[in-house]
Coordinates of C-alpha atoms and ligand atoms in Angstrom, one line a residue:
M1 CA 47.0 114.8 51.7
Q2 CA 46.4 114.1 55.3
D3 CA 44.4 116.7 57.2
S4 CA 45.9 118.1 60.3
P5 CA 43.9 117.0 63.4
Q6 CA 40.9 119.4 63.5
Q7 CA 38.5 119.6 66.3
D8 CA 34.9 119.6 65.4
H9 CA 33.0 122.1 67.2
L10 CA 29.8 124.1 67.7
Q11 CA 29.7 127.7 68.6
R12 CA 26.7 129.4 70.3
F13 CA 26.2 133.1 70.0
I14 CA 23.7 135.9 70.6
F15 CA 23.1 139.4 69.2
D16 CA 23.3 142.4 71.5
N17 CA 20.9 144.5 69.3
A18 CA 18.5 141.8 68.3
E19 CA 16.4 139.1 70.1
V20 CA 18.1 136.3 68.2
R21 CA 20.2 133.4 69.2
G22 CA 22.5 131.5 66.9
E23 CA 24.6 128.4 66.5
W24 CA 27.3 127.4 64.0
V25 CA 28.7 123.9 63.6
Q26 CA 31.4 122.5 61.5
L27 CA 32.2 118.8 61.5
K28 CA 35.3 117.4 59.7
S29 CA 36.8 114.3 61.4
T30 CA 33.3 113.3 62.7
W31 CA 32.0 113.6 59.1
Q32 CA 34.9 111.6 57.7
E33 CA 34.2 108.8 60.1
V34 CA 30.5 108.7 59.3
S35 CA 30.8 109.0 55.6
K36 CA 33.5 106.3 55.2
Q37 CA 31.4 103.5 56.7
R38 CA 29.6 103.0 53.4
D39 CA 30.2 103.9 49.7
Y40 CA 27.5 106.5 49.6
P41 CA 26.5 108.1 46.3
A42 CA 27.3 111.8 46.3
P43 CA 23.8 113.2 46.9
V44 CA 23.1 110.7 49.6
A45 CA 26.4 111.6 51.4
H46 CA 25.5 115.3 51.0
L47 CA 22.1 114.8 52.7
L48 CA 23.6 112.6 55.4
G49 CA 26.2 115.3 56.1
E50 CA 23.5 117.9 56.4
M51 CA 21.5 115.7 58.7
L52 CA 24.6 115.2 60.9
A53 CA 25.1 119.0 61.2
A54 CA 21.4 119.5 61.9
A55 CA 21.5 116.9 64.7
A56 CA 24.4 118.7 66.4
L57 CA 22.6 122.0 66.1
L58 CA 19.3 120.7 67.5
T59 CA 20.8 118.8 70.3
E60 CA 22.4 122.0 71.5
T61 CA 19.1 123.8 71.6
V62 CA 17.3 121.2 73.8
K63 CA 20.0 121.0 76.5
I64 CA 19.1 117.5 77.8
E65 CA 21.0 114.6 79.2
G66 CA 20.3 111.8 76.8
R67 CA 20.2 111.8 73.0
L68 CA 18.5 113.3 70.0
V69 CA 17.8 111.2 66.9
L70 CA 16.7 112.4 63.5
Q71 CA 15.2 109.7 61.3
I72 CA 13.9 110.0 57.8
R73 CA 11.7 107.2 56.4
A74 CA 10.7 107.6 52.8
N75 CA 9.5 105.8 49.7
G76 CA 12.2 107.1 47.4
P77 CA 15.6 105.5 46.5
V78 CA 16.8 106.6 50.0
S79 CA 14.4 104.7 52.3
M80 CA 16.0 105.4 55.7
M81 CA 18.4 107.9 57.1
M82 CA 19.3 108.2 60.8
V83 CA 21.6 110.4 62.8
E84 CA 22.1 110.5 66.5
C85 CA 23.7 113.1 68.7
T86 CA 24.2 112.5 72.4
S87 CA 24.6 114.9 75.3
D88 CA 28.2 113.7 75.5
H89 CA 28.6 115.4 72.2
T90 CA 29.1 112.3 70.1
L91 CA 27.5 111.7 66.7
R92 CA 26.9 108.7 64.5
G93 CA 24.6 108.1 61.5
L94 CA 23.8 106.1 58.4
A95 CA 21.6 105.9 55.3
N96 CA 20.0 103.1 53.4
W97 CA 19.5 103.4 49.6
Q98 CA 18.6 101.2 46.7
G99 CA 19.7 101.3 43.1
E100 CA 21.7 103.8 41.0
I101 CA 21.4 107.4 42.2
A102 CA 22.2 110.2 39.8
D103 CA 24.7 112.8 41.0
T104 CA 22.1 115.5 40.3
A105 CA 19.3 113.9 42.3
S106 CA 17.4 116.5 44.2
F107 CA 16.0 116.2 47.8
S108 CA 12.6 115.1 46.6
E109 CA 14.1 112.7 44.0
L110 CA 16.1 111.1 46.7
L111 CA 13.3 110.7 49.2
G112 CA 9.9 110.8 47.5
D113 CA 7.3 111.0 50.1
G114 CA 8.1 110.4 53.8
T115 CA 8.6 111.8 57.2
L116 CA 11.3 113.2 59.5
A117 CA 11.0 112.1 63.1
I118 CA 12.8 114.0 65.8
T119 CA 13.1 111.9 68.9
I120 CA 14.5 113.1 72.2
E121 CA 15.4 110.5 74.8
V122 CA 16.1 112.0 78.2
V123 CA 17.9 109.8 80.7
G124 CA 15.5 108.7 83.4
A125 CA 12.3 109.8 81.5
K126 CA 9.8 107.1 80.9
Q127 CA 8.7 108.2 77.4
P128 CA 10.8 109.8 74.7
Y129 CA 9.6 113.0 73.1
Q130 CA 8.8 112.6 69.4
G131 CA 7.9 115.1 66.8
I132 CA 7.1 114.1 63.2
V133 CA 7.0 116.4 60.2
S134 CA 6.4 115.5 56.6
L135 CA 9.2 115.9 54.0
H136 CA 7.6 118.9 52.3
G137 CA 10.2 121.4 51.0
D138 CA 13.2 121.6 48.7
N139 CA 15.8 120.6 51.3
L140 CA 16.3 119.4 54.9
S141 CA 16.6 123.0 56.2
A142 CA 13.1 123.8 54.9
V143 CA 11.7 120.6 56.6
L144 CA 13.3 121.5 59.9
E145 CA 12.2 125.2 59.8
N146 CA 8.7 123.9 59.2
Y147 CA 9.0 121.7 62.2
F148 CA 10.1 124.6 64.5
Q149 CA 7.3 126.7 63.2
Q150 CA 4.7 124.0 64.0
S151 CA 6.2 122.8 67.3
E152 CA 7.6 125.8 69.0
Q153 CA 6.1 128.7 67.1
L154 CA 9.5 130.3 67.0
D155 CA 10.9 131.8 63.8
T156 CA 13.9 129.7 63.0
R157 CA 16.3 129.6 60.0
I158 CA 18.7 126.8 59.3
W159 CA 21.4 126.6 56.7
L160 CA 23.0 123.2 56.1
T161 CA 25.7 121.9 53.8
A162 CA 28.2 119.1 53.3
D163 CA 31.0 118.4 51.0
Q164 CA 33.7 115.7 51.0
H165 CA 35.6 117.3 53.8
A166 CA 33.1 118.9 56.1
A167 CA 29.5 119.0 57.2
A168 CA 28.4 122.4 58.5
G169 CA 25.4 124.4 59.5
L170 CA 24.1 127.7 60.8
F171 CA 21.1 128.2 63.0
L172 CA 19.2 131.3 64.0
Q173 CA 16.1 131.5 66.2
Q174 CA 14.0 134.3 67.7
L175 CA 14.3 134.3 71.5
P176 CA 11.1 133.3 73.2
G177 CA 9.3 135.8 75.4
D178 CA 7.4 139.1 74.9
K179 CA 7.7 140.4 71.4
K180 CA 9.2 143.9 71.2
P181 CA 7.8 146.3 68.5
E182 CA 11.2 146.3 66.7
Q183 CA 11.6 142.5 66.9
A184 CA 10.3 141.6 63.5
E185 CA 12.6 144.2 61.9
N186 CA 15.6 143.0 63.8
W187 CA 14.8 139.4 62.8
S188 CA 14.5 140.3 59.2
R189 CA 17.8 142.3 59.3
I190 CA 19.8 139.5 60.8
N191 CA 18.2 137.0 58.4
Q192 CA 19.1 139.1 55.4
L193 CA 22.7 139.2 56.5
A194 CA 22.8 135.5 57.2
S195 CA 21.2 134.6 53.9
T196 CA 24.4 135.7 52.1
V197 CA 26.3 132.7 53.5
T198 CA 27.7 130.3 50.9
P199 CA 28.2 126.5 51.4
Q200 CA 31.9 127.1 50.9
E201 CA 32.0 129.6 53.7
L202 CA 30.1 127.3 56.0
C203 CA 32.5 124.4 55.3
E204 CA 35.8 126.4 55.3
L205 CA 35.7 129.4 57.6
D206 CA 36.0 129.1 61.3
A207 CA 33.3 130.6 63.6
I208 CA 35.0 133.9 64.3
N209 CA 35.7 134.6 60.6
L210 CA 32.3 133.4 59.4
L211 CA 30.4 135.5 62.0
H212 CA 32.5 138.6 61.2
R213 CA 32.0 138.0 57.5
L214 CA 28.2 137.8 57.9
F215 CA 27.4 140.2 60.8
H216 CA 30.3 142.7 61.0
Q217 CA 27.8 145.6 61.5
E218 CA 26.1 143.8 64.4
P219 CA 27.5 143.2 67.9
V220 CA 27.7 139.4 68.2
R221 CA 28.5 137.9 71.6
L222 CA 30.1 134.5 71.6
L223 CA 28.7 132.0 74.1
T224 CA 29.9 128.5 74.8
T225 CA 31.9 126.4 72.4
T226 CA 31.2 122.6 72.3
M227 CA 33.6 120.0 71.0
L228 CA 32.0 117.1 69.0
E229 CA 33.3 113.8 67.9
F230 CA 32.2 110.5 66.3
A231 CA 31.4 107.7 68.6
C232 CA 29.3 104.6 68.5
T233 CA 27.1 103.3 71.3
C234 CA 27.2 99.7 70.1
S235 CA 28.5 97.0 72.4
R236 CA 28.8 93.2 72.6
E237 CA 26.0 93.2 75.1
R238 CA 23.6 95.0 72.8
V239 CA 24.5 92.7 69.9
G240 CA 23.9 89.8 72.2
E241 CA 20.4 91.2 72.9
T242 CA 19.7 91.2 69.2
I243 CA 20.8 87.6 68.9
R244 CA 18.5 86.7 71.8
M245 CA 15.6 88.2 69.8
L246 CA 16.6 86.1 66.9
G247 CA 16.0 83.0 69.0
E248 CA 18.1 80.1 70.2
A249 CA 17.2 77.7 67.4
E250 CA 18.1 80.2 64.6
A251 CA 21.3 81.2 66.4
N252 CA 22.3 77.5 66.7
D253 CA 21.5 76.9 63.0
I254 CA 24.0 79.6 62.0
I255 CA 26.6 78.3 64.4
E256 CA 26.2 74.8 63.0
E257 CA 26.6 76.1 59.4
H258 CA 29.4 78.6 59.9
G259 CA 31.0 77.6 63.2
Y260 CA 30.4 81.0 64.6
L261 CA 27.9 83.9 64.4
E262 CA 29.1 87.3 63.4
A263 CA 27.3 90.6 63.5
A264 CA 28.7 93.9 62.4
C265 CA 27.5 97.3 63.7
E266 CA 26.0 99.3 60.8
F267 CA 27.2 102.6 62.3
C268 CA 30.9 101.9 63.0
N269 CA 31.5 98.5 61.3
T270 CA 32.8 96.9 64.5
H271 CA 32.5 93.1 64.1
Y272 CA 31.2 91.0 67.0
Q273 CA 31.8 87.3 66.9
F274 CA 30.0 84.7 69.0
D275 CA 30.9 81.0 69.1
K276 CA 29.0 78.0 70.4
V277 CA 29.9 78.6 74.0
D278 CA 29.0 82.3 73.8
I279 CA 25.6 81.5 72.3
A280 CA 24.9 78.9 75.0
Q281 CA 25.8 81.4 77.7
L282 CA 23.6 84.1 76.0
F283 CA 20.5 81.9 76.2
N284 CA 21.2 80.6 79.7
D285 CA 21.4 84.2 80.9
S286 CA 18.3 85.2 79.2
I287 CA 16.2 84.4 82.3
S288 CA 17.7 87.5 84.0
P289 CA 15.4 90.5 83.3
S290 CA 16.9 93.1 81.0
S291 CA 17.1 96.4 82.8
D292 CA 15.2 99.5 81.8
T293 CA 18.3 101.6 82.1
D294 CA 19.8 100.0 79.0
V295 CA 18.1 102.5 76.7
L296 CA 21.0 105.0 76.8
H297 CA 24.8 104.7 77.0
Ligands
ZN301 ZN1 29.0 100.6 66.4

Protein backbone atom coordinates (compact mmCIF):
# COMPACT_ATOMS: atom_id res chain seq x y z
CA MET A 1 0.00 0.00 0.00
CA GLN A 2 1.31 3.38 -0.97
CA ASP A 3 1.14 6.03 1.71
CA SER A 4 -0.42 9.29 0.70
CA PRO A 5 2.16 12.11 0.69
CA GLN A 6 2.57 13.11 4.31
CA GLN A 7 4.42 16.12 5.43
CA ASP A 8 6.81 15.53 8.25
CA HIS A 9 6.66 18.21 10.82
CA LEU A 10 7.58 19.49 14.22
CA GLN A 11 5.16 21.38 16.44
CA ARG A 12 6.32 23.67 19.23
CA PHE A 13 3.96 24.43 22.10
CA ILE A 14 3.84 26.01 25.52
CA PHE A 15 1.62 25.70 28.57
CA ASP A 16 -0.36 28.69 29.85
CA ASN A 17 -0.42 27.43 33.44
CA ALA A 18 3.06 25.93 33.73
CA GLU A 19 6.60 27.11 33.01
CA VAL A 20 7.15 24.36 30.46
CA ARG A 21 7.85 24.36 26.75
CA GLY A 22 7.34 21.43 24.47
CA GLU A 23 7.97 20.02 21.02
CA TRP A 24 6.47 17.11 19.14
CA VAL A 25 7.91 15.64 15.96
CA GLN A 26 6.71 12.95 13.60
CA LEU A 27 8.78 11.84 10.59
CA LYS A 28 7.33 9.53 7.97
CA SER A 29 8.73 10.12 4.46
CA THR A 30 12.03 11.36 5.94
CA TRP A 31 12.28 8.19 8.02
CA GLN A 32 11.45 6.03 4.99
CA GLU A 33 14.29 7.64 3.03
CA VAL A 34 16.82 7.18 5.82
CA SER A 35 15.85 3.61 6.74
CA LYS A 36 15.77 2.29 3.17
CA GLN A 37 19.44 3.13 2.49
CA ARG A 38 20.62 -0.03 4.25
CA ASP A 39 19.08 -3.30 5.29
CA TYR A 40 19.06 -2.43 8.99
CA PRO A 41 18.27 -5.13 11.59
CA ALA A 42 15.05 -4.14 13.40
CA PRO A 43 16.58 -2.92 16.68
CA VAL A 44 19.22 -0.89 14.82
CA ALA A 45 16.53 0.72 12.69
CA HIS A 46 14.51 1.47 15.82
CA LEU A 47 17.42 3.26 17.47
CA LEU A 48 18.32 5.13 14.28
CA GLY A 49 14.71 6.32 13.99
CA GLU A 50 14.77 7.52 17.58
CA MET A 51 18.00 9.36 16.94
CA LEU A 52 16.52 11.03 13.87
CA ALA A 53 13.54 12.27 15.88
CA ALA A 54 15.89 13.42 18.66
CA ALA A 55 18.05 15.41 16.21
CA ALA A 56 14.97 17.23 14.90
CA LEU A 57 13.82 18.06 18.46
CA LEU A 58 17.25 19.27 19.58
CA THR A 59 17.89 21.35 16.46
CA GLU A 60 14.67 23.23 17.11
CA THR A 61 15.78 24.06 20.66
CA VAL A 62 19.11 25.60 19.62
CA LYS A 63 17.80 27.96 16.94
CA ILE A 64 20.98 28.34 14.95
CA GLU A 65 21.94 28.71 11.32
CA GLY A 66 24.01 25.64 10.64
CA ARG A 67 23.63 22.04 11.62
CA LEU A 68 23.36 19.75 14.61
CA VAL A 69 24.93 16.31 14.55
CA LEU A 70 24.29 13.46 16.97
CA GLN A 71 26.94 10.79 16.83
CA ILE A 72 27.25 7.58 18.82
CA ARG A 73 30.55 5.73 18.98
CA ALA A 74 30.42 2.46 20.84
CA ASN A 75 32.15 -0.91 21.26
CA GLY A 76 29.03 -3.05 20.79
CA PRO A 77 27.63 -4.58 17.57
CA VAL A 78 26.56 -1.05 16.57
CA SER A 79 29.85 0.81 16.38
CA MET A 80 28.69 4.11 14.93
CA MET A 81 25.44 5.92 14.42
CA MET A 82 25.15 9.43 13.09
CA VAL A 83 22.26 11.75 12.40
CA GLU A 84 22.37 15.31 11.11
CA CYS A 85 19.68 17.98 11.10
CA THR A 86 20.26 21.32 9.38
CA SER A 87 18.68 24.69 10.03
CA ASP A 88 17.11 24.27 6.58
CA HIS A 89 15.09 21.51 8.25
CA THR A 90 16.70 18.63 6.37
CA LEU A 91 17.73 15.36 7.98
CA ARG A 92 19.98 12.44 7.09
CA GLY A 93 21.55 9.61 9.06
CA LEU A 94 23.17 6.19 9.06
CA ALA A 95 24.40 3.40 11.31
CA ASN A 96 27.22 0.86 11.08
CA TRP A 97 26.86 -2.54 12.66
CA GLN A 98 28.61 -5.90 12.60
CA GLY A 99 27.31 -9.45 12.77
CA GLU A 100 23.90 -10.89 13.58
CA ILE A 101 21.70 -8.79 15.81
CA ALA A 102 18.80 -10.38 17.69
CA ASP A 103 15.39 -8.74 17.29
CA THR A 104 15.23 -8.42 21.05
CA ALA A 105 18.61 -6.69 21.47
CA SER A 106 18.38 -3.95 24.08
CA PHE A 107 19.98 -0.48 23.97
CA SER A 108 22.99 -1.65 26.00
CA GLU A 109 23.30 -4.92 24.06
CA LEU A 110 23.41 -2.96 20.80
CA LEU A 111 25.97 -0.43 21.92
CA GLY A 112 27.97 -1.71 24.86
CA ASP A 113 30.08 1.14 26.20
CA GLY A 114 30.44 4.36 24.33
CA THR A 115 29.58 8.01 24.00
CA LEU A 116 27.06 10.27 22.38
CA ALA A 117 28.48 13.48 20.95
CA ILE A 118 26.26 16.44 20.23
CA THR A 119 27.93 18.80 17.80
CA ILE A 120 26.51 22.14 16.77
CA GLU A 121 28.12 23.89 13.83
CA VAL A 122 27.04 27.48 13.38
CA VAL A 123 27.64 29.12 10.01
CA GLY A 124 30.50 31.58 10.35
CA ALA A 125 31.67 30.32 13.77
CA LYS A 126 35.29 29.25 13.97
CA GLN A 127 34.76 26.36 16.37
CA PRO A 128 31.81 24.01 16.56
CA TYR A 129 30.22 23.48 19.97
CA GLN A 130 30.52 19.89 21.18
CA GLY A 131 29.03 18.18 24.21
CA ILE A 132 29.79 14.55 25.00
CA VAL A 133 27.87 12.27 27.32
CA SER A 134 28.41 8.59 28.10
CA LEU A 135 25.79 6.04 27.04
CA HIS A 136 24.53 5.33 30.56
CA GLY A 137 20.85 4.56 30.65
CA ASP A 138 18.29 2.17 29.27
CA ASN A 139 17.58 4.12 26.12
CA LEU A 140 18.52 7.16 24.06
CA SER A 141 15.97 9.36 25.87
CA ALA A 142 17.70 8.70 29.20
CA VAL A 143 21.11 9.57 27.72
CA LEU A 144 19.79 12.84 26.30
CA GLU A 145 17.95 13.78 29.50
CA ASN A 146 21.20 13.23 31.33
CA TYR A 147 22.98 15.48 28.84
CA PHE A 148 20.49 18.32 29.39
CA GLN A 149 20.75 17.93 33.14
CA GLN A 150 24.55 18.24 32.96
CA SER A 151 24.87 20.92 30.31
CA GLU A 152 21.93 23.23 30.80
CA GLN A 153 20.74 22.31 34.28
CA LEU A 154 17.20 22.42 32.94
CA ASP A 155 14.81 19.60 33.72
CA THR A 156 14.06 17.92 30.42
CA ARG A 157 12.03 14.88 29.47
CA ILE A 158 12.19 13.20 26.07
CA TRP A 159 10.08 10.37 24.68
CA LEU A 160 11.30 8.76 21.44
CA THR A 161 10.08 5.92 19.31
CA ALA A 162 10.21 4.49 15.80
CA ASP A 163 8.46 1.76 13.90
CA GLN A 164 8.53 0.80 10.22
CA HIS A 165 6.38 3.75 9.22
CA ALA A 166 7.35 6.62 11.48
CA ALA A 167 9.96 8.02 13.83
CA ALA A 168 8.53 10.33 16.46
CA GLY A 169 9.29 12.15 19.66
CA LEU A 170 8.00 14.40 22.40
CA PHE A 171 10.14 16.89 24.31
CA LEU A 172 9.36 18.84 27.48
CA GLN A 173 11.64 21.31 29.19
CA GLN A 174 11.35 23.71 32.10
CA LEU A 175 11.64 27.30 30.98
CA PRO A 176 14.84 28.99 32.12
CA GLY A 177 14.60 31.91 34.53
CA ASP A 178 13.58 32.52 38.13
CA LYS A 179 11.91 29.54 39.71
CA LYS A 180 8.42 30.19 40.99
CA PRO A 181 7.32 28.34 44.15
CA GLU A 182 4.73 26.30 42.26
CA GLN A 183 7.12 25.46 39.41
CA ALA A 184 8.17 22.02 40.67
CA GLU A 185 4.57 21.04 41.15
CA ASN A 186 3.62 22.26 37.66
CA TRP A 187 6.54 20.38 36.12
CA SER A 188 5.64 17.16 37.85
CA ARG A 189 1.94 17.50 36.88
CA ILE A 190 2.76 18.05 33.17
CA ASN A 191 5.24 15.18 33.29
CA GLN A 192 2.75 12.81 34.80
CA LEU A 193 0.29 13.58 32.02
CA ALA A 194 2.95 13.22 29.31
CA SER A 195 4.22 9.93 30.75
CA THR A 196 1.04 8.18 29.69
CA VAL A 197 2.02 8.59 25.99
CA THR A 198 2.39 5.32 24.08
CA PRO A 199 4.75 4.64 21.14
CA GLN A 200 1.72 4.01 18.96
CA GLU A 201 0.21 7.39 19.82
CA LEU A 202 3.49 9.14 19.05
CA CYS A 203 3.74 7.47 15.65
CA GLU A 204 0.10 7.69 14.62
CA LEU A 205 -1.68 10.70 16.12
CA ASP A 206 -1.21 14.19 14.72
CA ALA A 207 -0.02 17.01 16.99
CA ILE A 208 -3.48 18.40 17.84
CA ASN A 209 -4.91 15.00 18.73
CA LEU A 210 -1.87 13.90 20.69
CA LEU A 211 -1.72 17.12 22.74
CA HIS A 212 -5.44 16.93 23.41
CA ARG A 213 -5.18 13.29 24.43
CA LEU A 214 -2.33 14.02 26.88
CA PHE A 215 -3.07 17.49 28.18
CA HIS A 216 -6.79 18.14 27.76
CA GLN A 217 -7.04 19.58 31.31
CA GLU A 218 -4.20 22.03 30.57
CA PRO A 219 -4.36 25.09 28.32
CA VAL A 220 -1.76 24.38 25.62
CA ARG A 221 -0.76 27.12 23.22
CA LEU A 222 0.55 26.04 19.81
CA LEU A 223 3.61 27.92 18.58
CA THR A 224 5.38 27.43 15.24
CA THR A 225 5.12 24.39 13.01
CA THR A 226 8.23 23.38 11.05
CA MET A 227 8.22 21.12 7.99
CA LEU A 228 11.08 18.64 7.75
CA GLU A 229 12.42 16.51 4.92
CA PHE A 230 15.22 14.15 3.97
CA ALA A 231 18.11 15.72 2.06
CA CYS A 232 21.75 14.92 1.65
CA THR A 233 24.52 17.49 1.64
CA CYS A 234 26.87 15.35 -0.44
CA SER A 235 28.18 16.66 -3.76
CA ARG A 236 30.62 15.76 -6.51
CA GLU A 237 32.99 18.43 -5.19
CA ARG A 238 33.04 16.89 -1.72
CA VAL A 239 33.65 13.41 -3.08
CA GLY A 240 36.47 14.95 -5.13
CA GLU A 241 37.96 16.30 -1.89
CA THR A 242 37.96 12.78 -0.47
CA ILE A 243 39.71 11.44 -3.56
CA ARG A 244 42.34 14.14 -3.21
CA MET A 245 42.98 12.96 0.34
CA LEU A 246 43.39 9.45 -1.04
CA GLY A 247 46.31 10.73 -3.12
CA GLU A 248 47.01 10.85 -6.84
CA ALA A 249 48.95 7.57 -7.06
CA GLU A 250 46.24 5.58 -5.34
CA ALA A 251 43.51 7.19 -7.47
CA ASN A 252 45.43 6.40 -10.67
CA ASP A 253 45.93 2.79 -9.57
CA ILE A 254 42.17 2.38 -9.28
CA ILE A 255 41.60 4.05 -12.67
CA GLU A 256 44.13 1.75 -14.27
CA GLU A 257 42.52 -1.32 -12.79
CA HIS A 258 38.84 -0.47 -13.29
CA GLY A 259 38.85 2.28 -15.92
CA TYR A 260 37.07 4.63 -13.54
CA LEU A 261 36.80 5.49 -9.86
CA GLU A 262 33.40 5.32 -8.25
CA ALA A 263 32.33 6.50 -4.83
CA ALA A 264 28.84 6.19 -3.36
CA CYS A 265 27.47 8.47 -0.66
CA GLU A 266 26.70 6.43 2.44
CA PHE A 267 23.77 8.64 3.39
CA CYS A 268 21.81 8.75 0.12
CA ASN A 269 23.51 6.14 -2.09
CA THR A 270 24.20 8.63 -4.88
CA HIS A 271 27.04 7.25 -7.03
CA TYR A 272 29.76 9.58 -8.24
CA GLN A 273 32.00 8.41 -11.07
CA PHE A 274 35.39 9.85 -11.98
CA ASP A 275 37.32 8.91 -15.13
CA LYS A 276 40.95 9.48 -16.03
CA VAL A 277 40.36 13.04 -17.20
CA ASP A 278 38.38 13.92 -14.06
CA ILE A 279 41.15 12.59 -11.85
CA ALA A 280 43.84 14.51 -13.73
CA GLN A 281 41.76 17.67 -13.36
CA LEU A 282 41.17 17.01 -9.67
CA PHE A 283 44.88 16.85 -8.90
CA ASN A 284 45.75 19.78 -11.18
CA ASP A 285 43.29 21.96 -9.31
CA SER A 286 44.58 20.85 -5.95
CA ILE A 287 46.94 23.82 -5.80
CA SER A 288 43.98 26.12 -5.24
CA PRO A 289 43.32 26.49 -1.51
CA SER A 290 40.18 24.84 -0.24
CA SER A 291 37.93 27.45 1.28
CA ASP A 292 36.95 27.57 4.96
CA THR A 293 33.34 28.13 4.04
CA ASP A 294 33.00 24.61 2.72
CA VAL A 295 32.06 23.23 6.13
CA LEU A 296 28.36 23.71 5.62
CA HIS A 297 25.99 23.54 2.71
ZN1 LIG B 1 24.51 11.88 -0.23
